[in-house]
mmCIF file of C-alpha atoms and ligand atoms in Angstrom:
data_model
loop_
_atom_site.group_PDB
_atom_site.id
_atom_site.type_symbol
_atom_site.label_atom_id
_atom_site.label_comp_id
_atom_site.label_asym_id
_atom_site.label_seq_id
_atom_site.Cartn_x
_atom_site.Cartn_y
_atom_site.Cartn_z
ATOM 1 C CA MET W 143 -8.739 9.839 9.839
ATOM 2 C CA THR W 144 -10.572 10.593 13.149
ATOM 3 C CA LEU W 145 -14.370 11.276 12.449
ATOM 4 C CA ARG W 146 -15.256 13.989 14.864
ATOM 5 C CA THR W 147 -17.941 16.294 14.822
ATOM 6 C CA PRO W 148 -16.028 19.790 13.497
ATOM 7 C CA SER W 149 -14.907 17.681 10.396
ATOM 8 C CA LEU W 150 -18.648 16.567 9.789
ATOM 9 C CA LEU W 151 -19.741 20.613 10.133
ATOM 10 C CA ILE W 152 -17.195 21.777 8.110
ATOM 11 C CA MET W 153 -17.781 19.306 5.245
ATOM 12 C CA ALA W 154 -21.469 19.702 5.238
ATOM 13 C CA ARG W 155 -20.891 23.519 4.932
ATOM 14 C CA ARG W 156 -18.740 22.723 1.817
ATOM 15 C CA GLY W 157 -21.428 20.467 0.284
ATOM 16 C CA ARG W 158 -19.370 17.269 0.898
ATOM 17 C CA LEU W 159 -21.753 15.798 3.372
ATOM 18 C CA ALA W 160 -22.940 12.866 0.851
ATOM 19 C CA GLN W 161 -19.193 11.974 0.442
ATOM 20 C CA PHE W 162 -18.455 11.980 3.960
ATOM 21 C CA LEU W 163 -21.353 9.652 4.945
ATOM 22 C CA SER W 164 -20.403 7.170 2.054
ATOM 23 C CA ILE W 165 -16.898 7.244 3.688
ATOM 24 C CA ALA W 166 -18.336 6.932 7.176
ATOM 25 C CA LEU W 167 -20.610 3.680 6.094
ATOM 26 C CA LEU W 168 -17.048 2.158 4.978
ATOM 27 C CA VAL W 169 -15.098 2.988 7.926
ATOM 28 C CA LEU W 170 -17.676 2.134 10.694
ATOM 29 C CA ASN W 171 -17.443 -1.439 9.647
ATOM 30 C CA ALA W 172 -18.826 -3.502 12.435
ATOM 31 C CA CYS W 173 -16.195 -4.200 14.949
ATOM 32 C CA ALA W 174 -18.030 -3.550 17.890
ATOM 33 C CA THR W 175 -16.830 -6.564 19.839
ATOM 34 C CA ALA W 176 -13.126 -6.187 19.129
ATOM 35 C CA CYS W 177 -12.451 -2.493 19.074
ATOM 36 C CA GLY W 178 -15.290 -0.388 20.880
ATOM 37 C CA ALA W 179 -18.464 0.617 19.182
ATOM 38 C CA GLN W 180 -17.342 4.010 18.991
ATOM 39 C CA GLN W 181 -14.330 4.105 16.961
ATOM 40 C CA ALA W 182 -14.158 4.072 13.347
ATOM 41 C CA THR W 183 -12.555 1.086 11.632
ATOM 42 C CA VAL W 184 -11.341 0.130 8.151
ATOM 43 C CA ALA W 185 -11.252 -3.301 6.677
ATOM 44 C CA VAL W 186 -8.163 -4.641 5.042
ATOM 45 C CA SER W 187 -7.690 -7.790 2.735
ATOM 46 C CA LEU W 188 -4.330 -9.331 4.067
ATOM 47 C CA PHE W 189 -1.421 -11.364 2.421
ATOM 48 C CA ASP W 190 -2.511 -9.965 -0.918
ATOM 49 C CA ALA W 191 0.994 -10.282 -2.249
ATOM 50 C CA TYR W 192 0.954 -14.146 -1.955
ATOM 51 C CA GLN W 193 -0.867 -16.922 -3.596
ATOM 52 C CA PRO W 194 -4.289 -17.712 -2.066
ATOM 53 C CA THR W 195 -3.977 -20.203 0.714
ATOM 54 C CA ALA W 196 -6.314 -22.776 2.063
ATOM 55 C CA THR W 197 -4.149 -22.969 5.444
ATOM 56 C CA LEU W 198 -3.176 -20.244 7.891
ATOM 57 C CA PHE W 199 -1.334 -20.414 11.306
ATOM 58 C CA VAL W 200 -2.765 -18.460 14.120
ATOM 59 C CA GLU W 201 -0.675 -17.971 17.269
ATOM 60 C CA GLY W 202 -2.366 -18.137 20.673
ATOM 61 C CA PRO W 203 -3.165 -16.999 23.597
ATOM 62 C CA CYS W 204 -5.873 -14.792 21.773
ATOM 63 C CA GLU W 205 -9.584 -14.625 21.636
ATOM 64 C CA LEU W 206 -11.959 -16.440 19.177
ATOM 65 C CA ILE W 207 -15.053 -13.966 18.614
ATOM 66 C CA VAL W 208 -17.058 -16.150 16.010
ATOM 67 C CA PRO W 209 -18.570 -18.939 15.926
ATOM 68 C CA PHE W 210 -18.531 -18.619 19.801
ATOM 69 C CA HIS W 211 -16.570 -16.524 22.280
ATOM 70 C CA ARG W 212 -13.721 -18.191 24.242
ATOM 71 C CA GLY W 213 -10.090 -17.812 24.979
ATOM 72 C CA VAL W 214 -7.653 -19.646 23.135
ATOM 73 C CA PRO W 215 -4.856 -20.712 25.178
ATOM 74 C CA THR W 216 -1.043 -20.683 24.010
ATOM 75 C CA GLY W 217 -0.104 -22.700 21.407
ATOM 76 C CA LEU W 218 -0.018 -22.696 17.716
ATOM 77 C CA TYR W 219 -3.105 -23.435 15.850
ATOM 78 C CA LYS W 220 -3.876 -24.205 11.911
ATOM 79 C CA VAL W 221 -6.856 -22.798 10.368
ATOM 80 C CA SER W 222 -7.979 -24.854 7.163
ATOM 81 C CA VAL W 223 -10.295 -25.280 4.504
ATOM 82 C CA GLU W 224 -12.039 -28.499 4.674
ATOM 83 C CA LYS W 225 -14.952 -30.304 3.086
ATOM 84 C CA ASN W 226 -17.479 -29.105 5.686
ATOM 85 C CA GLY W 227 -15.988 -25.560 6.268
ATOM 86 C CA ILE W 228 -13.041 -24.215 8.414
ATOM 87 C CA ALA W 229 -11.423 -25.963 10.972
ATOM 88 C CA VAL W 230 -8.922 -24.848 13.595
ATOM 89 C CA THR W 231 -7.006 -27.437 15.278
ATOM 90 C CA PRO W 232 -3.864 -27.074 17.705
ATOM 91 C CA VAL W 233 -0.380 -27.926 15.797
ATOM 92 C CA ARG W 234 0.411 -30.126 18.640
ATOM 93 C CA ALA W 235 -1.710 -33.450 17.510
ATOM 94 C CA SER W 236 -2.551 -34.369 21.052
ATOM 95 C CA SER W 237 -4.975 -31.450 21.672
ATOM 96 C CA PRO W 238 -8.448 -31.514 20.701
ATOM 97 C CA GLN W 239 -9.721 -29.668 17.544
ATOM 98 C CA LEU W 240 -11.080 -26.242 18.297
ATOM 99 C CA ILE W 241 -13.701 -25.787 15.515
ATOM 100 C CA ALA W 242 -14.905 -27.885 12.738
ATOM 101 C CA GLY W 243 -17.056 -26.901 9.883
ATOM 102 C CA ALA W 244 -17.474 -23.395 10.458
ATOM 103 C CA SER W 245 -18.478 -21.001 7.739
ATOM 104 C CA LYS W 246 -16.668 -17.743 9.666
ATOM 105 C CA VAL W 247 -14.181 -17.626 12.112
ATOM 106 C CA VAL W 248 -13.304 -14.407 14.095
ATOM 107 C CA PHE W 249 -10.211 -14.056 16.169
ATOM 108 C CA THR W 250 -8.398 -10.927 17.943
ATOM 109 C CA GLY W 251 -5.232 -10.529 20.200
ATOM 110 C CA ALA W 252 -6.364 -11.516 24.010
ATOM 111 C CA GLY W 253 -7.038 -8.263 25.759
ATOM 112 C CA HIS W 254 -4.699 -5.482 24.244
ATOM 113 C CA ALA W 255 -2.341 -7.844 22.978
ATOM 114 C CA LEU W 256 -1.861 -8.191 18.759
ATOM 115 C CA LEU W 257 -3.063 -11.404 17.113
ATOM 116 C CA SER W 258 -0.170 -13.012 15.655
ATOM 117 C CA LEU W 259 -0.612 -14.728 12.165
ATOM 118 C CA ARG W 260 1.662 -16.742 9.558
ATOM 119 C CA HIS W 261 0.788 -17.041 6.220
ATOM 120 C CA PRO W 262 2.539 -20.393 4.908
ATOM 121 C CA ALA W 263 4.561 -18.543 2.372
ATOM 122 C CA VAL W 264 5.663 -15.884 4.769
ATOM 123 C CA MET W 265 8.477 -17.082 7.457
ATOM 124 C CA VAL W 266 8.022 -14.287 9.778
ATOM 125 C CA LYS W 267 4.757 -13.796 11.891
ATOM 126 C CA ARG W 268 2.768 -10.586 11.534
ATOM 127 C CA HIS W 269 1.080 -9.058 14.283
ATOM 128 C CA TYR W 270 -2.523 -7.440 14.114
ATOM 129 C CA HIS W 271 -4.654 -4.682 15.904
ATOM 130 C CA GLY W 272 -8.264 -5.341 15.633
ATOM 131 C CA ALA W 273 -10.170 -8.728 14.328
ATOM 132 C CA VAL W 274 -9.048 -10.856 11.780
ATOM 133 C CA GLU W 275 -12.086 -12.607 9.968
ATOM 134 C CA LEU W 276 -11.704 -15.718 7.831
ATOM 135 C CA THR W 277 -14.072 -17.065 5.549
ATOM 136 C CA VAL W 278 -14.265 -19.538 2.720
ATOM 137 C CA ARG W 279 -13.992 -18.021 -1.103
ATOM 138 C CA SER W 280 -15.310 -19.751 -3.840
ATOM 139 C CA ASP W 281 -11.890 -21.328 -4.849
ATOM 140 C CA ARG W 282 -12.047 -22.976 -1.321
ATOM 141 C CA LYS W 283 -9.084 -20.932 -0.269
ATOM 142 C CA LEU W 284 -9.220 -18.730 2.785
ATOM 143 C CA LYS W 285 -10.339 -14.715 2.437
ATOM 144 C CA ILE W 286 -8.329 -13.154 5.345
ATOM 145 C CA ASN W 287 -9.704 -9.758 6.429
ATOM 146 C CA ASN W 288 -8.862 -7.222 9.019
ATOM 147 C CA SER W 289 -10.772 -4.729 10.446
ATOM 148 C CA LEU W 290 -9.134 -2.259 12.797
ATOM 149 C CA PRO W 291 -9.281 1.269 14.148
ATOM 150 C CA ILE W 292 -8.282 3.886 11.308
ATOM 151 C CA ARG W 293 -5.551 5.451 13.336
ATOM 152 C CA ASP W 294 -3.928 1.923 14.146
ATOM 153 C CA TYR W 295 -4.229 1.272 10.164
ATOM 154 C CA VAL W 296 -2.601 4.627 9.342
ATOM 155 C CA ARG W 297 0.268 4.159 12.048
ATOM 156 C CA SER W 298 1.059 0.824 10.462
ATOM 157 C CA VAL W 299 1.031 2.107 7.049
ATOM 158 C CA VAL W 300 3.245 4.992 7.836
ATOM 159 C CA ALA W 301 5.697 2.475 9.610
ATOM 160 C CA SER W 302 5.470 0.066 6.544
ATOM 161 C CA GLU W 303 6.189 2.934 4.133
ATOM 162 C CA THR W 304 9.290 4.604 5.916
ATOM 163 C CA LEU W 305 12.316 4.165 7.729
ATOM 164 C CA PRO W 306 13.014 4.313 11.180
ATOM 165 C CA ASN W 307 15.326 7.502 11.501
ATOM 166 C CA TRP W 308 13.147 9.466 9.128
ATOM 167 C CA PRO W 309 11.966 13.108 10.711
ATOM 168 C CA LEU W 310 8.694 13.720 12.075
ATOM 169 C CA GLU W 311 7.498 16.189 9.606
ATOM 170 C CA ALA W 312 7.891 13.383 6.677
ATOM 171 C CA LEU W 313 6.208 10.737 8.828
ATOM 172 C CA LYS W 314 3.157 13.600 8.966
ATOM 173 C CA ALA W 315 3.252 14.159 5.367
ATOM 174 C CA GLN W 316 3.127 10.250 4.934
ATOM 175 C CA ALA W 317 0.072 9.969 7.348
ATOM 176 C CA VAL W 318 -1.848 12.847 5.561
ATOM 177 C CA LEU W 319 -1.272 10.932 2.379
ATOM 178 C CA THR W 320 -2.695 7.473 3.636
ATOM 179 C CA GLN W 321 -5.617 9.658 5.522
ATOM 180 C CA THR W 322 -6.467 11.045 1.658
ATOM 181 C CA ARG W 323 -6.450 7.891 0.184
ATOM 182 C CA LEU W 324 -8.579 6.290 2.935
ATOM 183 C CA PHE W 325 -10.824 9.371 2.285
ATOM 184 C CA ARG W 326 -11.267 8.538 -1.178
ATOM 185 C CA TYR W 327 -12.594 4.984 -0.848
ATOM 186 C CA LEU W 328 -16.019 4.137 -1.338
ATOM 187 C CA PRO W 329 -18.431 1.686 0.357
ATOM 188 C CA GLY W 330 -17.599 -1.735 -1.158
ATOM 189 C CA ASP W 331 -14.071 -0.708 -2.127
ATOM 190 C CA GLU W 332 -11.725 -3.295 -0.988
ATOM 191 C CA LEU W 333 -8.393 -2.250 0.680
ATOM 192 C CA GLY W 334 -5.568 -4.646 -0.084
ATOM 193 C CA ASP W 335 -2.136 -4.900 1.685
ATOM 194 C CA THR W 336 0.225 -4.472 -1.000
ATOM 195 C CA THR W 337 1.713 -1.419 -3.127
ATOM 196 C CA GLN W 338 -1.254 -1.708 -5.269
ATOM 197 C CA GLN W 339 -2.549 0.721 -2.585
ATOM 198 C CA GLU W 340 -0.524 0.874 0.507
ATOM 199 C CA VAL W 341 2.162 -1.499 2.179
ATOM 200 C CA TYR W 342 0.362 -2.616 5.545
ATOM 201 C CA LEU W 343 2.427 -5.235 7.075
ATOM 202 C CA GLY W 344 0.452 -5.666 10.351
ATOM 203 C CA SER W 345 1.555 -3.826 13.518
ATOM 204 C CA GLY W 346 4.301 -5.254 14.916
ATOM 205 C CA ASN W 347 6.349 -2.261 13.990
ATOM 206 C CA ASP W 348 4.624 0.420 16.235
ATOM 207 C CA ARG W 349 7.004 3.339 17.067
ATOM 208 C CA ALA W 350 6.357 6.324 19.561
ATOM 209 C CA ASP W 351 7.492 8.742 16.728
ATOM 210 C CA ILE W 352 4.919 7.613 14.330
ATOM 211 C CA ALA W 353 1.868 7.424 17.066
ATOM 212 C CA ALA W 354 2.915 11.403 17.701
ATOM 213 C CA ALA W 355 2.946 12.448 14.201
ATOM 214 C CA VAL W 356 -0.329 10.400 13.183
ATOM 215 C CA ALA W 357 -1.920 11.983 16.270
ATOM 216 C CA SER W 358 -0.712 15.388 15.277
ATOM 217 C CA VAL W 359 -2.356 15.413 11.745
ATOM 218 C CA SER W 360 -5.574 13.254 12.769
ATOM 219 C CA GLY W 361 -8.331 14.060 10.337
ATOM 220 C CA GLN W 362 -6.241 16.097 7.950
ATOM 221 C CA ILE W 363 -6.462 15.380 4.424
ATOM 222 C CA LEU W 364 -4.968 16.709 1.211
ATOM 223 C CA ALA W 365 -7.208 18.669 -1.193
ATOM 224 C CA TYR W 366 -7.121 20.362 -4.274
ATOM 225 C CA ASP W 367 -10.083 22.746 -5.036
ATOM 226 C CA HIS W 368 -11.541 21.230 -1.854
ATOM 227 C CA ARG W 369 -11.652 17.670 -3.239
ATOM 228 C CA PRO W 370 -9.332 14.889 -1.891
ATOM 229 C CA ILE W 371 -6.491 14.446 -4.188
ATOM 230 C CA GLN W 372 -5.183 11.073 -5.685
ATOM 231 C CA PRO W 373 -2.079 10.983 -3.582
ATOM 232 C CA PHE W 374 0.460 9.108 -5.608
ATOM 233 C CA TYR W 375 3.807 8.498 -4.198
ATOM 234 C CA HIS W 376 7.018 6.615 -4.760
ATOM 235 C CA SER W 377 10.302 5.841 -2.958
ATOM 236 C CA THR W 378 13.150 7.957 -4.947
ATOM 237 C CA CYS W 379 12.548 10.206 -7.725
ATOM 238 C CA ALA W 380 16.382 10.950 -8.438
ATOM 239 C CA GLY W 381 16.337 14.509 -9.865
ATOM 240 C CA SER W 382 12.782 15.167 -10.807
ATOM 241 C CA THR W 383 9.034 13.782 -10.774
ATOM 242 C CA SER W 384 7.132 13.517 -13.845
ATOM 243 C CA ASP W 385 3.853 14.858 -14.810
ATOM 244 C CA GLY W 386 0.728 12.285 -13.855
ATOM 245 C CA SER W 387 -0.967 12.431 -17.013
ATOM 246 C CA ALA W 388 2.384 11.930 -19.134
ATOM 247 C CA ILE W 389 2.972 8.769 -17.269
ATOM 248 C CA PHE W 390 -0.453 7.441 -16.340
ATOM 249 C CA GLY W 391 -2.279 8.850 -19.438
ATOM 250 C CA LYS W 392 -6.153 9.498 -19.332
ATOM 251 C CA ASN W 393 -6.511 8.118 -15.863
ATOM 252 C CA ALA W 394 -4.597 11.143 -14.526
ATOM 253 C CA GLU W 395 -5.563 13.736 -17.112
ATOM 254 C CA HIS W 396 -7.264 16.308 -14.796
ATOM 255 C CA MET W 397 -5.132 15.968 -11.548
ATOM 256 C CA VAL W 398 -3.049 18.902 -12.709
ATOM 257 C CA TYR W 399 -1.380 18.901 -9.051
ATOM 258 C CA LEU W 400 0.545 15.821 -10.355
ATOM 259 C CA ALA W 401 3.121 18.157 -11.836
ATOM 260 C CA SER W 402 6.652 17.303 -12.549
ATOM 261 C CA VAL W 403 9.314 19.211 -9.698
ATOM 262 C CA SER W 404 12.776 19.104 -9.631
ATOM 263 C CA CYS W 405 14.122 17.310 -6.589
ATOM 264 C CA SER W 406 17.436 17.221 -5.294
ATOM 265 C CA TYR W 407 16.379 16.203 -1.913
ATOM 266 C CA CYS W 408 16.602 12.576 -2.315
ATOM 267 C CA LYS W 409 20.227 11.884 -2.657
ATOM 268 C CA GLN W 410 20.770 9.623 0.311
ATOM 269 C CA SER W 411 18.439 7.082 -1.308
ATOM 270 C CA PRO W 412 20.211 3.898 -2.259
ATOM 271 C CA PHE W 413 18.101 4.418 -5.287
ATOM 272 C CA CYS W 414 19.578 7.339 -6.637
ATOM 273 C CA LYS W 415 22.433 5.386 -8.191
ATOM 274 C CA THR W 416 21.954 3.698 -11.543
ATOM 275 C CA THR W 417 20.706 0.016 -11.052
ATOM 276 C CA SER W 418 21.935 -2.120 -13.951
ATOM 277 C CA SER W 419 20.473 -5.516 -14.523
ATOM 278 C CA ARG W 420 19.914 -8.277 -17.240
ATOM 279 C CA ILE W 421 17.448 -10.540 -18.701
ATOM 280 C CA ARG W 422 18.142 -13.235 -20.796
ATOM 281 C CA GLN W 423 16.917 -13.111 -24.326
ATOM 282 C CA GLN W 424 14.411 -16.107 -24.441
ATOM 283 C CA PRO W 425 12.159 -15.277 -21.432
ATOM 284 C CA PHE W 426 12.067 -11.489 -22.239
ATOM 285 C CA ASN W 427 10.648 -12.519 -25.620
ATOM 286 C CA SER W 428 8.148 -14.904 -24.398
ATOM 287 C CA ILE W 429 6.659 -11.887 -22.580
ATOM 288 C CA PHE W 430 7.410 -8.950 -24.857
ATOM 289 C CA GLY W 431 7.763 -10.679 -28.429
ATOM 290 C CA SER W 432 11.022 -11.151 -30.296
ATOM 291 C CA GLY W 433 13.219 -8.374 -32.096
ATOM 292 C CA THR W 434 14.606 -5.288 -30.411
ATOM 293 C CA THR W 435 12.463 -3.459 -27.799
ATOM 294 C CA SER W 436 13.344 0.470 -27.869
ATOM 295 C CA VAL W 437 12.263 3.481 -26.092
ATOM 296 C CA ALA W 438 10.621 5.848 -28.393
ATOM 297 C CA THR W 439 9.617 8.951 -26.537
ATOM 298 C CA THR W 440 10.636 10.396 -22.988
ATOM 299 C CA ASP W 441 9.549 13.271 -20.923
ATOM 300 C CA SER W 442 11.723 15.981 -19.559
ATOM 301 C CA SER W 443 12.630 14.145 -16.649
ATOM 302 C CA GLY W 444 13.961 11.347 -18.877
ATOM 303 C CA ARG W 445 11.327 8.634 -17.954
ATOM 304 C CA PRO W 446 10.051 6.700 -21.027
ATOM 305 C CA LEU W 447 6.586 7.371 -22.282
ATOM 306 C CA GLU W 448 6.380 5.085 -25.178
ATOM 307 C CA ILE W 449 7.968 1.853 -25.784
ATOM 308 C CA ILE W 450 8.411 0.170 -29.410
ATOM 309 C CA LEU W 451 8.488 -3.624 -29.221
ATOM 310 C CA GLY W 452 10.217 -5.913 -31.367
ATOM 311 C CA ASP W 453 7.168 -6.542 -33.773
ATOM 312 C CA GLY W 454 6.558 -2.682 -34.216
ATOM 313 C CA ARG W 455 4.005 -2.252 -31.655
ATOM 314 C CA HIS W 456 3.805 0.606 -29.471
ATOM 315 C CA MET W 457 3.215 0.278 -25.844
ATOM 316 C CA ARG W 458 2.834 2.865 -22.863
ATOM 317 C CA ALA W 459 6.081 2.610 -21.366
ATOM 318 C CA TYR W 460 4.415 2.590 -17.627
ATOM 319 C CA ASP W 461 2.510 -0.536 -18.615
ATOM 320 C CA PHE W 462 5.809 -1.884 -19.999
ATOM 321 C CA TRP W 463 7.388 -1.178 -16.621
ATOM 322 C CA ILE W 464 4.816 -2.787 -14.548
ATOM 323 C CA LYS W 465 4.704 -5.929 -16.937
ATOM 324 C CA LEU W 466 8.256 -6.106 -16.600
ATOM 325 C CA GLY W 467 8.398 -5.840 -12.712
ATOM 326 C CA LYS W 468 5.422 -8.458 -12.428
ATOM 327 C CA ASN W 469 7.198 -11.093 -14.950
ATOM 328 C CA PHE W 470 10.941 -10.688 -13.910
ATOM 329 C CA GLY W 471 10.916 -9.024 -10.628
ATOM 330 C CA TRP W 472 11.027 -5.127 -9.406
ATOM 331 C CA ASP W 473 14.580 -5.409 -8.740
ATOM 332 C CA LYS W 474 15.404 -5.329 -12.396
ATOM 333 C CA ALA W 475 14.317 -1.651 -13.030
ATOM 334 C CA PRO W 476 13.161 -0.406 -9.723
ATOM 335 C CA GLY W 477 12.622 2.902 -11.149
ATOM 336 C CA ASN W 478 10.441 3.903 -13.948
ATOM 337 C CA ARG W 479 13.107 6.141 -15.483
ATOM 338 C CA PHE W 480 14.952 3.382 -17.487
ATOM 339 C CA THR W 481 16.717 2.381 -20.621
ATOM 340 C CA ILE W 482 16.800 -0.716 -22.640
ATOM 341 C CA GLY W 483 19.660 -2.180 -24.814
ATOM 342 C CA THR W 484 21.229 -5.476 -25.778
ATOM 343 C CA ASP W 485 24.390 -7.216 -25.272
ATOM 344 C CA SER W 486 26.442 -9.403 -27.616
ATOM 345 C CA HIS W 487 24.453 -12.669 -26.913
ATOM 346 C CA GLY W 488 21.143 -10.724 -27.447
ATOM 347 C CA ASP W 489 20.268 -10.556 -23.663
ATOM 348 C CA VAL W 490 18.237 -7.390 -22.514
ATOM 349 C CA LEU W 491 20.222 -4.607 -20.687
ATOM 350 C CA LEU W 492 18.356 -2.546 -18.187
ATOM 351 C CA LYS W 493 19.500 0.468 -16.444
ATOM 352 C CA SER W 494 17.252 2.717 -14.210
ATOM 353 C CA THR W 495 17.290 5.396 -11.862
ATOM 354 C CA GLY W 496 15.024 6.164 -8.756
ATOM 355 C CA ALA W 497 12.557 3.548 -7.693
ATOM 356 C CA GLY W 498 8.809 3.793 -8.286
ATOM 357 C CA HIS W 499 6.439 5.485 -10.963
ATOM 358 C CA GLY W 500 8.018 9.028 -10.026
ATOM 359 C CA VAL W 501 4.928 10.660 -9.933
ATOM 360 C CA GLY W 502 3.404 12.822 -6.638
ATOM 361 C CA LEU W 503 5.360 12.890 -3.276
ATOM 362 C CA CYS W 504 9.285 11.399 -3.476
ATOM 363 C CA GLN W 505 9.545 9.632 0.046
ATOM 364 C CA TRP W 506 13.179 9.956 0.007
ATOM 365 C CA GLY W 507 12.788 13.427 -1.137
ATOM 366 C CA ALA W 508 10.141 14.300 1.855
ATOM 367 C CA ALA W 509 12.719 12.964 4.189
ATOM 368 C CA GLY W 510 15.380 15.136 2.959
ATOM 369 C CA GLN W 511 13.301 18.090 3.226
ATOM 370 C CA ALA W 512 12.059 17.504 6.482
ATOM 371 C CA ARG W 513 15.897 17.374 7.777
ATOM 372 C CA LEU W 514 16.282 20.971 6.119
ATOM 373 C CA GLY W 515 13.584 21.991 8.584
ATOM 374 C CA ARG W 516 10.615 22.169 5.981
ATOM 375 C CA SER W 517 7.163 21.144 7.822
ATOM 376 C CA TYR W 518 4.864 18.400 6.293
ATOM 377 C CA ARG W 519 2.602 21.216 4.716
ATOM 378 C CA GLU W 520 5.599 22.525 2.744
ATOM 379 C CA ILE W 521 6.784 19.118 1.808
ATOM 380 C CA LEU W 522 3.138 18.175 0.692
ATOM 381 C CA GLN W 523 2.669 21.488 -1.387
ATOM 382 C CA TYR W 524 6.034 21.244 -2.900
ATOM 383 C CA TYR W 525 5.260 17.672 -4.655
ATOM 384 C CA PHE W 526 1.671 18.686 -4.921
ATOM 385 C CA PRO W 527 1.716 22.291 -6.413
ATOM 386 C CA GLY W 528 -1.972 23.870 -5.855
ATOM 387 C CA THR W 529 -2.986 21.841 -2.913
ATOM 388 C CA GLN W 530 -3.748 22.553 0.934
ATOM 389 C CA ILE W 531 -4.256 20.534 4.002
ATOM 390 C CA GLU W 532 -8.096 20.353 4.889
HETATM 391 ZN ZN1 ZN E 608 13.392 12.729 -5.121
#
């Protein structure tokens, strides 16, 4: 979202200046040294999908900004939480320690290069624009935050959320949704890097088509009644999306633009086929209780709305699906349209179609519609009826 004067004027005219300013405070986070004081930035907490760590690896050459400014030569450096604060030590033991006892350490890439980081639980390096700030959490693990220009963040999210062969109009639709989500954040809200918000795997995957897509929709958001929408999306609906309030309940009660629409455009998705999986009885029962679990009600798209657990308790099906994914892996029922059965051993059999919760934009469907020549505006207005680009 490029914060330009015309946008400010338009929003002031619509009485949304206060909202704009609150967002501006969030995004104009200090990043003066690394990114240039004129550029709006966003702050993202990194590696949220993994256990908190007290150790992180940084690859030189790069630049150290805090606690003092200096170039860091080529090599691998271990950042660790020690008794007296953060230490930065070259992995090659013969080299001297770079920092000891710091309360905050900030790195950036050297020149215009990206900064390379490796979390001990992730085998591959990730590369980041902007600055990465490391501080110590109350549990003595590292808090890892990346401040970067909004444009670079949107590009990275679009790259993380789409496939390389997807058409430009689908990339633009994804960029508008990411900008809309950013617009809704308030000061103090923290952005993470997982599907809880949007997948952000750094910027090693920069692509020319994504840069062009993001530039062409800069500053645009999707609005309903002149207010930014809650931009839900999912991978594959496999036939039709679901009404937001049916799936999420009260949280989505007034979001009339999260309406169910039919979608025959996502047939190229590998998740259109039925996924079958099995979970052993004992671990399943340890989470959901013993007895037979069954689907009580479904919506018109076939997604369960209510589950009856073995002990007779009722549970919102979306909550059940989330708990299932967190405990047994998201591959067990990738889509929120699922059935539950049991085999002769009493093990639980799951069958699902689609991938994701099924509300809002279907990403594979957006790519399919773009291939048919539809514009990002038409695609967004198809999955979010009654909305406009603003
Ligand atoms: Zn679809």
